[in-house]
Coordinates of N, CA and C in Angstrom, one line a residue:
X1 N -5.6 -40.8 28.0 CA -5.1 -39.5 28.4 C -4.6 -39.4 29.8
X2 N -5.2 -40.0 30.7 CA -4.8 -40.3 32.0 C -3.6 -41.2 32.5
X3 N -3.3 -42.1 31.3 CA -2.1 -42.4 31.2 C -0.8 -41.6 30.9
X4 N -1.3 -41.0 30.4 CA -0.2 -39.9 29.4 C -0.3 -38.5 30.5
X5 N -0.7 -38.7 31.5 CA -0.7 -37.4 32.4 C -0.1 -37.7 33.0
X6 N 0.3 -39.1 33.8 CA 0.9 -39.9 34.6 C 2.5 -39.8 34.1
X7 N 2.5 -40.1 32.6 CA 3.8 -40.1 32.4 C 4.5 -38.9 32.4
X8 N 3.4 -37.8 31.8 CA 4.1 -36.3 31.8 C 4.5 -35.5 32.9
X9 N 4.0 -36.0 34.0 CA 4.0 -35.8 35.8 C 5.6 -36.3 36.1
X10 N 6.1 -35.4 35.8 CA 7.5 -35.6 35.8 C 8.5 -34.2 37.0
X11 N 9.5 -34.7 37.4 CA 10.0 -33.8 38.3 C 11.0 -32.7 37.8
X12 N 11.3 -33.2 36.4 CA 12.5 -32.4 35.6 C 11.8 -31.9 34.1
X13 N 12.0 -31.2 33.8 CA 11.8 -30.8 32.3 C 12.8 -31.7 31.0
X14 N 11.4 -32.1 30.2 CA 12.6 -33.1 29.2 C 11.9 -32.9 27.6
X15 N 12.8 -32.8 26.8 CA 12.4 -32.7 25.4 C 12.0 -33.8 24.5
X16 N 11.3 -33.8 23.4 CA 11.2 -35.1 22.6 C 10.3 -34.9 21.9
X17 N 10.4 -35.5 20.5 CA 9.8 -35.1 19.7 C 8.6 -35.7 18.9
X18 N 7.9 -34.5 18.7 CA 6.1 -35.3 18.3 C 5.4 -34.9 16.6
X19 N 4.4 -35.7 16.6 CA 3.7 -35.2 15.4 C 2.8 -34.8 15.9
X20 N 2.0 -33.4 15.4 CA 1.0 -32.6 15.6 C -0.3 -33.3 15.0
X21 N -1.4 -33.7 16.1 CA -2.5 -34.5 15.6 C -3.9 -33.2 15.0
X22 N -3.8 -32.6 16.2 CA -4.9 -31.6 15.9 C -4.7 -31.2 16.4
X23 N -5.3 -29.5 16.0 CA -5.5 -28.6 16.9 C -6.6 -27.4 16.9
X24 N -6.9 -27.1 18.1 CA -8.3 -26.7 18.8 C -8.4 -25.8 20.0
X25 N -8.5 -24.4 19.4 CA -8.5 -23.8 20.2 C -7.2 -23.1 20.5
X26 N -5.9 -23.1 20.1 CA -5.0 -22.7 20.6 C -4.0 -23.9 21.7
X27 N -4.6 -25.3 21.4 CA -4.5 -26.2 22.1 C -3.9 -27.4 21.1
X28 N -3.1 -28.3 20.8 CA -2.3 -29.2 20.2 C -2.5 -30.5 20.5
X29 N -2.9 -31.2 19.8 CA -2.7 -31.9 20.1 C -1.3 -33.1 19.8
X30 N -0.3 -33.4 20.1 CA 0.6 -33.8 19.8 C 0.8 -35.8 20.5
X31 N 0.8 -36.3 19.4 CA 1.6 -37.5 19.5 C 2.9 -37.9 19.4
X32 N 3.3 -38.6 21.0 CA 4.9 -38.5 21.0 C 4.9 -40.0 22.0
X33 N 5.6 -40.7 20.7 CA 5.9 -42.2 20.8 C 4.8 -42.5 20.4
X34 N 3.9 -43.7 22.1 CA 3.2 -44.1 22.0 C 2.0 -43.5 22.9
X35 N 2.1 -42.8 22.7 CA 0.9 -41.6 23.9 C 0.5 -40.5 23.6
X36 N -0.7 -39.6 23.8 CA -0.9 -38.5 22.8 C -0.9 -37.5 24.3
X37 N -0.4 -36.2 24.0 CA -0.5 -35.4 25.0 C -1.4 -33.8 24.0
X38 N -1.6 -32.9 25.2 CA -1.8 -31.6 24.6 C -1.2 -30.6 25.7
X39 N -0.6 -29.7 24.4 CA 0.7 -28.9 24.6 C 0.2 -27.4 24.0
X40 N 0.6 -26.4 24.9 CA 0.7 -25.3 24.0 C 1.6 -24.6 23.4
X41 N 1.4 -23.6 22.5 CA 2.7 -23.2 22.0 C 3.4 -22.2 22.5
X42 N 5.1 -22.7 22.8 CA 5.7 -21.6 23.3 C 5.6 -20.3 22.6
X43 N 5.8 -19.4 24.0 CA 5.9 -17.8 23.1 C 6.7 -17.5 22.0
X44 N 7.9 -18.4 22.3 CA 9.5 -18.4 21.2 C 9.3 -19.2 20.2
X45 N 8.3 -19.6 20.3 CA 7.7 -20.6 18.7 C 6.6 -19.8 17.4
X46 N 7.7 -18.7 17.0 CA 7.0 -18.1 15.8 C 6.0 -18.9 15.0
X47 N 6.5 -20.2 14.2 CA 6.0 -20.8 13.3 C 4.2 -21.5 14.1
X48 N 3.6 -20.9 13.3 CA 2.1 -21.8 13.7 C 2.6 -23.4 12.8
X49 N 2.5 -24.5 14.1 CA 2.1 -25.8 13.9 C 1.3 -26.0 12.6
X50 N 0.9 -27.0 12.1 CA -0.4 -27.8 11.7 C -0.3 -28.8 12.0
X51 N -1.4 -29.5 11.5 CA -1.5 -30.9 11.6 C -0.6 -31.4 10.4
X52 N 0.5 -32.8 11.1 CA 1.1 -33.0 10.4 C 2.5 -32.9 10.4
X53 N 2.6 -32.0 11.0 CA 4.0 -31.0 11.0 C 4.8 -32.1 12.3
X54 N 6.3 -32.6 12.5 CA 6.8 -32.6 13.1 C 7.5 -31.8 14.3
X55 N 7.0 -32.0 15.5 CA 7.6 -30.7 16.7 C 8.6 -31.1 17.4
X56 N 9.0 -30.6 18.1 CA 10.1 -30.3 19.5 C 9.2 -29.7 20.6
X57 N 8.7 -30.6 21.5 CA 8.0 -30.8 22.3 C 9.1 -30.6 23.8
X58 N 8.6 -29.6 25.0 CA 9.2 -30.0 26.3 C 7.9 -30.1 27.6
X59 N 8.6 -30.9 28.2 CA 7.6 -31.5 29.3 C 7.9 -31.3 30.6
X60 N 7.0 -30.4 31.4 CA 7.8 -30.4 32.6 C 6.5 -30.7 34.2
X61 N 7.4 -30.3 34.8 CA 6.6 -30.6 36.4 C 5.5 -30.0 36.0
X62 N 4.2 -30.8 37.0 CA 2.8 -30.7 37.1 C 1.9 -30.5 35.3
X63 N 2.7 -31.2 34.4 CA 2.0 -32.0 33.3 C 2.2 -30.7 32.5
X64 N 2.9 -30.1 32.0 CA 3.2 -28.4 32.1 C 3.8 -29.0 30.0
X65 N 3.3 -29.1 29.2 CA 3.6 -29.5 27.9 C 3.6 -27.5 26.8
X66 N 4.8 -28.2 26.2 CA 4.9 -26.7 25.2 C 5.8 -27.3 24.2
X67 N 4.9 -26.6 22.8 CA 5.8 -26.9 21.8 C 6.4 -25.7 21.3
X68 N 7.9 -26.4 21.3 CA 9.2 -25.6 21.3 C 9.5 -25.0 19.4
X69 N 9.3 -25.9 18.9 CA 9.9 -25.4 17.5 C 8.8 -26.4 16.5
X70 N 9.1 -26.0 15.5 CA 8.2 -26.6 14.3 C 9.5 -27.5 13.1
X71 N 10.0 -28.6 13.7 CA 10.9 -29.2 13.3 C 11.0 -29.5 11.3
X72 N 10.0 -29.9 11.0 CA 9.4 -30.0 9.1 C 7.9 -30.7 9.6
X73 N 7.9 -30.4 8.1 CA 6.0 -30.5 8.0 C 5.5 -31.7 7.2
X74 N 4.4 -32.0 6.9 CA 3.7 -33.4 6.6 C 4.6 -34.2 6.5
X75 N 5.0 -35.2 5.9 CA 5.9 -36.1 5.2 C 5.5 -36.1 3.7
X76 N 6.3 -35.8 2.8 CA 5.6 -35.6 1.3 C 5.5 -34.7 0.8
X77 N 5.7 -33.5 2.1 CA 5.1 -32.1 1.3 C 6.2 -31.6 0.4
X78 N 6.4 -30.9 -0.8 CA 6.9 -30.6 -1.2 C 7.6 -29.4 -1.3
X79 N 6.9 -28.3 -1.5 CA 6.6 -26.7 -1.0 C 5.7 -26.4 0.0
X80 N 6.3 -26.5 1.2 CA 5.5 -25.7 2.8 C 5.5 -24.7 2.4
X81 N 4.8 -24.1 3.2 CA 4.2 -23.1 3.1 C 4.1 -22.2 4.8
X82 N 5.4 -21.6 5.2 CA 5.7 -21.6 6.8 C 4.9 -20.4 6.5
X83 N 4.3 -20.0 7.9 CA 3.2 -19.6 8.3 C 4.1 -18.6 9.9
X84 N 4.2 -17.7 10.3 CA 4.5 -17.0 11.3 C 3.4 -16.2 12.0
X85 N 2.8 -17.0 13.4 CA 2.1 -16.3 14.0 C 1.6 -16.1 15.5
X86 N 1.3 -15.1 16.0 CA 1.8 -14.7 17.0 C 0.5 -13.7 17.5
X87 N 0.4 -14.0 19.1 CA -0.9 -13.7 20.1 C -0.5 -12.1 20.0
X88 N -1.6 -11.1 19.4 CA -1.1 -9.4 20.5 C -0.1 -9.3 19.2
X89 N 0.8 -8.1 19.9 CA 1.3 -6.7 18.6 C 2.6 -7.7 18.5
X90 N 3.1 -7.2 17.5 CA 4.4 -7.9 17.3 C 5.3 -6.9 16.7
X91 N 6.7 -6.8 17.2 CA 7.5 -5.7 17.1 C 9.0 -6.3 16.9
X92 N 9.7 -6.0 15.3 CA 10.7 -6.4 15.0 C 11.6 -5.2 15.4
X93 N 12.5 -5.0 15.9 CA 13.5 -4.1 16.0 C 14.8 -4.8 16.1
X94 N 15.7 -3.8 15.3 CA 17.1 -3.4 14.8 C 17.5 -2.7 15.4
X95 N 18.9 -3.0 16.7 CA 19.1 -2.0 17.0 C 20.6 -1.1 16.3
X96 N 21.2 -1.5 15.6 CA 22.1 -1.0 14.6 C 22.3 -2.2 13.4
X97 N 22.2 -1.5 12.3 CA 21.9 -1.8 11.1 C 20.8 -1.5 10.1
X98 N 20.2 -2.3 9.6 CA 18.8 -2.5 8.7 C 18.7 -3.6 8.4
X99 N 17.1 -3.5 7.7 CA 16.1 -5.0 7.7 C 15.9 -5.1 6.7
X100 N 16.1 -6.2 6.2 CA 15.8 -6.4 4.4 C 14.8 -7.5 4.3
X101 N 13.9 -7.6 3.6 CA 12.7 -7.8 3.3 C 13.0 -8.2 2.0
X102 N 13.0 -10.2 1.3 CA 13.1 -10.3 0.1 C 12.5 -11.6 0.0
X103 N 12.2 -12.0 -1.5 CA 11.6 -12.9 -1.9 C 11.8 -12.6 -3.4
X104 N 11.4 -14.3 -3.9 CA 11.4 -13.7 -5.4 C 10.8 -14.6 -6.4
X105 N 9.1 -14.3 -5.5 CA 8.2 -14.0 -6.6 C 7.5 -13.0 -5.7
X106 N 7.6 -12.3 -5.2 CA 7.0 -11.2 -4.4 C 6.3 -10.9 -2.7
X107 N 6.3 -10.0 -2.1 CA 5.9 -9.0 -1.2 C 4.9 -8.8 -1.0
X108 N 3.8 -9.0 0.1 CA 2.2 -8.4 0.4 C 2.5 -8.3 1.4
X109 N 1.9 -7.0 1.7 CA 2.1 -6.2 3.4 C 0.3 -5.9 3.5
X110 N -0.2 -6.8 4.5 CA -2.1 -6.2 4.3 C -2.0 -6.1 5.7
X111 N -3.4 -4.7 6.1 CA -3.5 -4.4 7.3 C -5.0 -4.3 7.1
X112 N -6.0 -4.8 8.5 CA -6.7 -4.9 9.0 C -7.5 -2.9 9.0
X113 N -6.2 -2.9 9.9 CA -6.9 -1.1 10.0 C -5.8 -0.1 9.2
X114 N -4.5 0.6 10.2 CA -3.7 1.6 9.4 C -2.4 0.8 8.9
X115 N -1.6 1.2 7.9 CA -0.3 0.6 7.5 C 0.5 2.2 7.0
X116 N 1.3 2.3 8.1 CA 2.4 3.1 8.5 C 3.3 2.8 7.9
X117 N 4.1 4.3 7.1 CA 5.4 4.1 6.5 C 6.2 5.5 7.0
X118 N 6.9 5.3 8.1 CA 7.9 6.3 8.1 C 9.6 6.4 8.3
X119 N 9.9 7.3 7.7 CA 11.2 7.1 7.5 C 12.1 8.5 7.0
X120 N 13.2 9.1 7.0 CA 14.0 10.2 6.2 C 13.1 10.1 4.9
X121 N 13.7 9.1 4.4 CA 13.4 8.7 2.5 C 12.5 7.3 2.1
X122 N 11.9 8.0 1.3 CA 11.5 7.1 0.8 C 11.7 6.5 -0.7
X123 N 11.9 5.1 -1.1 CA 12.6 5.5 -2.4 C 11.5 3.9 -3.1
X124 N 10.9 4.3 -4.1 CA 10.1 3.0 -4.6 C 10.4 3.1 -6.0
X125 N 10.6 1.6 -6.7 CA 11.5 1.5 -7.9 C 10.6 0.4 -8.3
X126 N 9.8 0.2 -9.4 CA 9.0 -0.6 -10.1 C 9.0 -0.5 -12.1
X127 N 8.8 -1.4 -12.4 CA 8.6 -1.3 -14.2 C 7.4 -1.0 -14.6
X128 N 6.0 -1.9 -13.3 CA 4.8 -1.3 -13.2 C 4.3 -0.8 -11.9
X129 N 3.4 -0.2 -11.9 CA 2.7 -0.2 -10.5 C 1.0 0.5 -10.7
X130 N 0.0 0.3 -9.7 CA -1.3 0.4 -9.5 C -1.3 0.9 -8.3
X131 N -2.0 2.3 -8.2 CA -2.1 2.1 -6.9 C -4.0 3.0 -6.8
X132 N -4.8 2.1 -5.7 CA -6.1 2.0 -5.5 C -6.5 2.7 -4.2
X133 N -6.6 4.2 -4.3 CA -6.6 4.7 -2.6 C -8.5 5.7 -3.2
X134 N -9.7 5.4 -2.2 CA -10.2 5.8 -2.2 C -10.3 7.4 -1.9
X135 N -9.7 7.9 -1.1 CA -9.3 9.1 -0.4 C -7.7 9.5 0.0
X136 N -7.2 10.2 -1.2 CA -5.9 10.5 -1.2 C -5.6 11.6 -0.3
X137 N -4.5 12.3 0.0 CA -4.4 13.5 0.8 C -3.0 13.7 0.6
X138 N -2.4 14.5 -0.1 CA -0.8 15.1 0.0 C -0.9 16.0 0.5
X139 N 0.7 16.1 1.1 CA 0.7 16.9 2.1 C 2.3 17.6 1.8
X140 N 2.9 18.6 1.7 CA 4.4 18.7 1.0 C 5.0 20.0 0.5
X141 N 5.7 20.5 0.5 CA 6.9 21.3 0.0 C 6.9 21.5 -1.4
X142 N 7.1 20.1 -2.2 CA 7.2 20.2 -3.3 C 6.8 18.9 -4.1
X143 N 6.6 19.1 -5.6 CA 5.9 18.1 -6.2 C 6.7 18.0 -7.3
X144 N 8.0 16.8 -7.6 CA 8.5 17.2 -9.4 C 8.0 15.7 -9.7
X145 N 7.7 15.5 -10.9 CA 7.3 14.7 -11.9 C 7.7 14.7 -13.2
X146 N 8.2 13.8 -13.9 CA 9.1 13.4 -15.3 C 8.5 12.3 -15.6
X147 N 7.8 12.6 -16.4 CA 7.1 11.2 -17.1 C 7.0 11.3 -18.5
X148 N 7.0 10.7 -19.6 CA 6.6 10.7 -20.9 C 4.9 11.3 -21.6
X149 N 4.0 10.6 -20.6 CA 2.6 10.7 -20.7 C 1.8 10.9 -20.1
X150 N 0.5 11.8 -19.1 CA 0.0 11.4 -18.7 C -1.4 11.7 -19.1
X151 N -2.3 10.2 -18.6 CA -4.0 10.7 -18.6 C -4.6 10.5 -17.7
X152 N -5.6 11.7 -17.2 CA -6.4 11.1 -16.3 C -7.7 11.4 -17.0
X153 N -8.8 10.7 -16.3 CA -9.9 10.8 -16.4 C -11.0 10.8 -14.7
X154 N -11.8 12.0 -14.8 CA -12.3 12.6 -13.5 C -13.7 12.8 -14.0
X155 N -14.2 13.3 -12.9 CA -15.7 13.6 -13.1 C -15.5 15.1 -12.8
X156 N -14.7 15.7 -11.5 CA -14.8 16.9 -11.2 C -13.0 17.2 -10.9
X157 N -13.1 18.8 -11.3 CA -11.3 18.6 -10.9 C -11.8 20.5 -9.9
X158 N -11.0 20.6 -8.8 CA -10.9 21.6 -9.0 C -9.5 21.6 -8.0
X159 N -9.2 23.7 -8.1 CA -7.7 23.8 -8.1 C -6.8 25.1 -7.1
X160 N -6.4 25.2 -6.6 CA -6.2 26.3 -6.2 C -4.9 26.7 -5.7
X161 N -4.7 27.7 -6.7 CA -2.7 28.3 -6.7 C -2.8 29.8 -6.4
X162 N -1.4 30.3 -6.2 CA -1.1 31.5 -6.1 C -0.4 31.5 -7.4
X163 N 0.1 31.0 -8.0 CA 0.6 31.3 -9.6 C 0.6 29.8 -10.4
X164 N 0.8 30.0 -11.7 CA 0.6 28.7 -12.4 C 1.0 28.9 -13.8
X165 N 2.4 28.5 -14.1 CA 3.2 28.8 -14.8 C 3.4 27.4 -15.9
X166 N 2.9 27.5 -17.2 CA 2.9 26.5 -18.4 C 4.3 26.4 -19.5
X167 N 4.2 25.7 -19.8 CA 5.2 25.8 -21.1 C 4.7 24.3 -22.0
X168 N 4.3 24.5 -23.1 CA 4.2 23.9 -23.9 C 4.4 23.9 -25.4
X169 N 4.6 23.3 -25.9 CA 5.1 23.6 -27.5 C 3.5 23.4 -28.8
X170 N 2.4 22.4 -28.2 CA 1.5 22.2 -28.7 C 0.6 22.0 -27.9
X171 N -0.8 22.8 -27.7 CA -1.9 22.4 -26.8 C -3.2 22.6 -27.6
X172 N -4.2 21.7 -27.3 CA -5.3 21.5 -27.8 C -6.4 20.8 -27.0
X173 N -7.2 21.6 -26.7 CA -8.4 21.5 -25.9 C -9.9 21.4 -26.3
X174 N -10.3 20.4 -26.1 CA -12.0 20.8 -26.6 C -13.1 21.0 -25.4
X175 N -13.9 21.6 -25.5 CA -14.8 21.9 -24.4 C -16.2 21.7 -25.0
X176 N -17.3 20.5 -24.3 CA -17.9 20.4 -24.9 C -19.7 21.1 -24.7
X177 N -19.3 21.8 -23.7 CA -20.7 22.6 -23.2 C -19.9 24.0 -23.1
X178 N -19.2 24.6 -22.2 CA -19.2 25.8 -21.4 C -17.8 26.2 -21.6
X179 N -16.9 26.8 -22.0 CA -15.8 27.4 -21.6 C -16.0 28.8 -20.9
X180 N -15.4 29.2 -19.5 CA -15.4 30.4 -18.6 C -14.6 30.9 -18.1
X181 N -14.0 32.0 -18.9 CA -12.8 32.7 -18.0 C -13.3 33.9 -17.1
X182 N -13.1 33.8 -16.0 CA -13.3 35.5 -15.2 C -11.7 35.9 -14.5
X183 N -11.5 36.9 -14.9 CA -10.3 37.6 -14.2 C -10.0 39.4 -14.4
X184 N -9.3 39.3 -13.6 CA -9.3 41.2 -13.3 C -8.7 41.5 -14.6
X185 N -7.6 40.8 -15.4 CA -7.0 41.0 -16.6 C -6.9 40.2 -17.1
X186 N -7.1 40.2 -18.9 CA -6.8 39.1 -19.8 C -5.9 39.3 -20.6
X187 N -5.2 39.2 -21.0 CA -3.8 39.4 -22.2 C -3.5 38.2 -23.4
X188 N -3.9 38.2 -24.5 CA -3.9 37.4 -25.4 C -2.4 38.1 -26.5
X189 N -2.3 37.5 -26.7 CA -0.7 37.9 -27.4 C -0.2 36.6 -28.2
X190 N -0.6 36.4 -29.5 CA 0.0 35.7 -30.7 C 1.3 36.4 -31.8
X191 N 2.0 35.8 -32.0 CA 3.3 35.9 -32.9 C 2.8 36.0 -34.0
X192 N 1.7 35.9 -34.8 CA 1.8 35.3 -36.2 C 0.2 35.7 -36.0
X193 N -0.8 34.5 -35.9 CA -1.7 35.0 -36.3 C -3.2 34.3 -35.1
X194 N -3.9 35.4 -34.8 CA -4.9 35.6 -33.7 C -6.7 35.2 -34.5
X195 N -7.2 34.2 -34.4 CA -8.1 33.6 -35.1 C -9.2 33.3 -33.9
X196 N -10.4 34.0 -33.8 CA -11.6 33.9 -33.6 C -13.2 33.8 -34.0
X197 N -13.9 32.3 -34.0 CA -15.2 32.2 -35.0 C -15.8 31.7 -33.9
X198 N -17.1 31.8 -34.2 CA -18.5 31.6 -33.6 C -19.4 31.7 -34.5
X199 N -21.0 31.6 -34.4 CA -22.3 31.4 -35.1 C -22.7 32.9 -34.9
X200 N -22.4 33.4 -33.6 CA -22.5 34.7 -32.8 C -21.1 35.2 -31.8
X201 N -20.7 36.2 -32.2 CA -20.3 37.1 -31.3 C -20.7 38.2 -30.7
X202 N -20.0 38.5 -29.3 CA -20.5 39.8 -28.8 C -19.5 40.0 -27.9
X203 N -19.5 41.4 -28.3 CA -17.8 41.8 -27.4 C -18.6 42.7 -26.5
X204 N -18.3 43.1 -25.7 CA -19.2 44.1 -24.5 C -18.6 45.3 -23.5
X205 N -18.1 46.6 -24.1 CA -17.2 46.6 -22.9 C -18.5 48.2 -22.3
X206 N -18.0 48.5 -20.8 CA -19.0 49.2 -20.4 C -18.3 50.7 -20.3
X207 N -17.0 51.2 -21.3 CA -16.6 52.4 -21.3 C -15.6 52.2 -23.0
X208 N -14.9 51.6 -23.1 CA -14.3 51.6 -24.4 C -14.1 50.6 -25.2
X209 N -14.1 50.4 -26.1 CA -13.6 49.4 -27.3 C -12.8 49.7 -28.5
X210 N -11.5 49.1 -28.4 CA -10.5 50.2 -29.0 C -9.9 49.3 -30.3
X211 N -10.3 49.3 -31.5 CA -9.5 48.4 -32.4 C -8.3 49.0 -33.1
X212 N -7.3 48.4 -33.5 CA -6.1 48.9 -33.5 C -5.2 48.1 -34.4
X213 N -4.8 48.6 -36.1 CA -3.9 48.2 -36.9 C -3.6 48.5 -38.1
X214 N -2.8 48.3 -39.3 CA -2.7 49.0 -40.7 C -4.1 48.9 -41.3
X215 N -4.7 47.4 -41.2 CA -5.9 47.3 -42.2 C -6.9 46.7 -41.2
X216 N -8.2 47.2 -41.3 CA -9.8 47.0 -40.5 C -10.6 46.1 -41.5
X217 N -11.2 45.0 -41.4 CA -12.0 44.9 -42.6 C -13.1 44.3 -41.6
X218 N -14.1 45.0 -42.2 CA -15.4 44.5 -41.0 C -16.3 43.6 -42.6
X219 N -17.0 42.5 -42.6 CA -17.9 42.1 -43.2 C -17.1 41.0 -44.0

């Protein structure tokens, strides 16, 4: 190594190129020729090294070693697998146009803490999708939805509107303990024909009870 300090003790900066022996700590070790040096990685060198990998190495006054680029990787490898990584925040910006983002066998965006999406529009286009949020929260104007089907299944639901307007052509509901309506007014209104059974009834009212039509038939 003392030899290889001697040679890197150079008055001019010069390039040349090495194979990555190990690395430790943020520290390289790189073989170039016949001498081994350690170099760190320039800022402008996105690609994390490995062992293996051929570099572009520059060398300057007072033994001053940085590897510049990640030239190819093992000898033999077939599908690398490039790796982009970088000390602190990292911030892509566009300053006129847009960023496209592609691959094709797929996309993973993971985050440690929060993962921000903002934008005018948002527009997501899938055949399937999953999505796993322990604690949801919408927040919005307006809500439309067009779907063929849907089911959920919940433990508890609850709801709260200033109006709530249905349209359906067939509905059927089972309740398997309790059904409870409370409201200031009820209005039942069938076309055709108004069907109520029980084991027991009891109608209750605390001033009138008014039945009303051509034929009564009690029993």
């Amino acid at each position: 190594m003392q030899a290889a300090a001697r040679k890197l003790n150079r008055e001019v900066t010069t390039i040349d190129e090495g194979t990555v022996l190990d690395v430790k700590d943020g520290v390289f070790t790189v073989r170039v020729g016949d001498f081994e040096c350690a170099a760190r990685r320039a800022k402008s060198c996105l690609v994390a090294p490995a062992p293996g990998d051929v570099v572009l190495c520059s060398f300057g006054p007072g033994g001053r070693s940085f590897v510049l680029a990640v030239l190819e990787g093992p000898a033999g490898e077939t599908q690398p697998t490039t790796k982009l990584d970088v000390e602190g925040d990292l911030e892509i910006s566009v300053g006129a146009g847009k960023l496209d983002l592609r691959a094709a066998k797929g996309v993973s965006v993971a985050s440690g803490d929060e993962l921000n999406l903002v934008g005018r529009a948002l527009s997501v286009s899938a055949l399937e999708g999953s999505l796993f949020v322990q604690k949801l929260a919408y927040l919005g104007d307006r809500l439309k939805a067009e779907v063929e089907a849907i089911k959920t299944v919940g433990k508890t639901r609850d709801s709260f509107f200033e109006r709530v307007s249905e349209r359906v052509k067939r509905s059927f509901r089972t309740v398997e303990d309790i059904d409870q309506l409370k409201a200031n007014k009820v209005d039942y209104a069938a076309e055709t024909t108004l069907a109520m059974r029980a084991a027991h009834a009891v109608v209750h009212a605390e001033e009138l009870i008014k039945v009303d039509g051509k034929q009564i038939q009690l029993g």
